[in-house]
XYZ file of N, CA and C in Angstrom:
174
model
N -10.128 8.105 0.622
C -8.537 9.048 0.028
C -9.578 9.168 -1.567
N -9.472 10.130 -2.065
C -9.051 10.523 -3.768
C -8.893 11.416 -4.365
N -8.050 11.603 -5.096
C -6.879 12.209 -6.126
C -7.033 12.287 -7.492
N -6.159 12.958 -7.938
C -6.498 13.640 -9.305
C -5.041 13.197 -9.671
N -4.929 11.809 -10.562
C -3.944 10.645 -11.856
C -3.617 12.030 -12.885
N -2.470 13.195 -13.162
C -2.384 13.468 -14.034
C -1.317 11.950 -14.905
N -2.081 11.443 -16.425
C -1.014 10.742 -17.287
C -1.090 11.756 -18.875
N 0.085 11.066 -19.527
C 0.222 11.496 -20.340
C 0.345 10.854 -21.689
N -0.563 10.325 -22.414
C -0.724 9.677 -23.238
C -0.627 9.889 -24.628
N -0.215 8.750 -25.053
C 0.466 8.621 -26.189
C -0.717 8.673 -27.417
N -0.635 8.007 -28.698
C -0.497 7.476 -29.658
C -1.332 5.757 -30.132
N 0.351 5.722 -28.892
C 0.456 4.217 -29.160
C 0.423 2.995 -28.352
N -0.079 2.090 -28.297
C -0.772 1.071 -27.451
C -0.304 0.868 -26.704
N 1.429 0.924 -26.159
C 2.291 0.880 -25.211
C 1.384 2.099 -24.386
N 1.184 3.198 -24.680
C 1.141 4.709 -24.203
C 0.158 3.882 -22.801
N -1.186 3.330 -23.475
C -2.305 2.789 -23.454
C -2.306 1.453 -22.098
N -1.310 0.544 -22.355
C -0.289 -0.193 -21.157
C -0.598 0.806 -20.282
N 0.853 1.594 -20.519
C 1.434 2.464 -19.012
C -0.044 2.845 -18.461
N -1.119 3.446 -19.050
C -2.051 4.271 -18.364
C -2.749 3.150 -17.570
N -3.000 2.021 -18.226
C -3.404 1.090 -17.115
C -2.859 0.639 -16.439
N -1.220 0.397 -16.324
C -0.604 0.111 -15.262
C -1.300 1.194 -14.000
N -0.329 2.519 -14.860
C -0.459 3.165 -13.534
C -1.735 3.438 -12.717
N -3.065 3.561 -13.336
C -4.576 3.115 -13.405
C -4.552 1.951 -11.801
N -4.031 0.847 -12.275
C -3.878 -0.216 -11.110
C -3.042 -0.595 -10.329
N -1.380 0.605 -10.495
C -1.085 0.991 -9.053
C -1.222 1.621 -8.393
N -2.047 2.686 -9.025
C -2.183 4.045 -7.648
C -3.557 3.438 -6.949
N -4.621 2.883 -7.887
C -5.808 1.435 -6.745
C -5.489 0.972 -5.600
N -4.061 0.256 -6.155
C -3.626 -0.777 -4.850
C -2.830 -0.199 -4.015
N -2.414 1.353 -4.106
C -2.119 2.015 -3.157
C -2.716 2.484 -2.051
N -3.643 2.718 -3.453
C -5.241 3.442 -2.353
C -5.731 2.684 -0.949
N -6.027 1.189 -1.601
C -6.753 -0.297 -0.524
C -5.565 -0.154 0.298
N -4.041 -0.360 0.041
C -2.879 -0.272 1.586
C -3.325 0.738 2.371
N -3.795 2.528 1.954
C -3.809 3.169 2.998
C -5.254 3.038 3.626
N -5.877 2.959 2.908
C -7.583 2.441 3.443
C -6.731 1.064 4.587
N -6.022 0.253 4.536
C -6.066 -0.549 5.414
C -5.437 -0.287 6.161
N -4.296 0.545 6.179
C -3.382 1.527 7.536
C -4.494 2.199 8.277
N -4.953 3.067 7.197
C -6.188 4.355 7.969
C -7.045 3.269 9.068
N -7.676 2.166 8.552
C -8.587 1.016 9.398
C -7.723 0.648 10.514
N -7.030 0.263 10.394
C -5.938 -0.375 11.130
C -5.927 0.197 12.959
N -5.551 -0.262 13.925
C -5.670 0.222 15.026
C -4.408 -0.064 15.296
N -3.732 0.722 16.801
C -2.761 0.318 17.000
C -2.407 -0.382 17.812
N -1.025 -1.303 18.405
C -1.189 -2.363 19.000
C -0.746 -1.970 20.669
N -1.420 -2.705 21.397
C -1.462 -1.660 22.755
C 0.158 -2.269 23.336
N 1.142 -0.796 24.252
C 2.117 -0.240 24.550
C 2.625 -1.787 24.536
N 3.892 -1.541 24.513
C 4.712 -3.212 24.790
C 4.189 -4.115 24.459
N 3.791 -4.399 23.165
C 3.874 -5.417 22.155
C 4.893 -5.594 21.420
N 5.910 -4.706 20.741
C 6.684 -5.307 19.985
C 7.438 -5.964 20.990
N 7.901 -5.489 22.161
C 9.096 -5.489 22.537
C 8.627 -7.188 23.579
N 7.299 -7.820 24.023
C 7.416 -9.053 24.070
C 7.428 -10.028 23.322
N 6.421 -9.237 21.924
C 7.004 -10.128 20.861
C 8.159 -10.520 20.099
N 9.181 -9.476 19.846
C 10.362 -10.066 19.881
C 11.429 -10.712 20.802
N 10.945 -10.630 22.190
C 11.453 -11.356 23.748
C 10.675 -12.890 23.127
N 9.592 -12.900 23.011
C 9.196 -14.159 22.632
C 9.670 -15.157 21.623
N 10.242 -14.491 20.369
C 10.397 -14.749 19.309
C 11.900 -15.205 20.094
N 12.924 -14.593 19.987
C 13.870 -15.124 20.299
C 14.101 -16.227 21.185
N 13.488 -16.160 22.594
C 13.303 -16.808 23.348
C 13.201 -18.526 23.336
N 11.978 -18.399 21.934
C 11.500 -19.916 20.993
C 12.637 -20.540 19.670
N 13.833 -19.648 19.317
C 14.334 -20.444 18.766
C 15.667 -20.098 19.374
């Protein structure tokens, strides 16, 4: 996944820190999206069994 991030940068130090933060957030989100793309769906009925097991064990 690739994209373009448009950021308006001011001349002060705070804007550079904001830019760095936005880049870090973008990379973090891209990693999360990649993990979700690579994840396989659980088998049908898994969630129901899991919830029922949790209820029985408490």
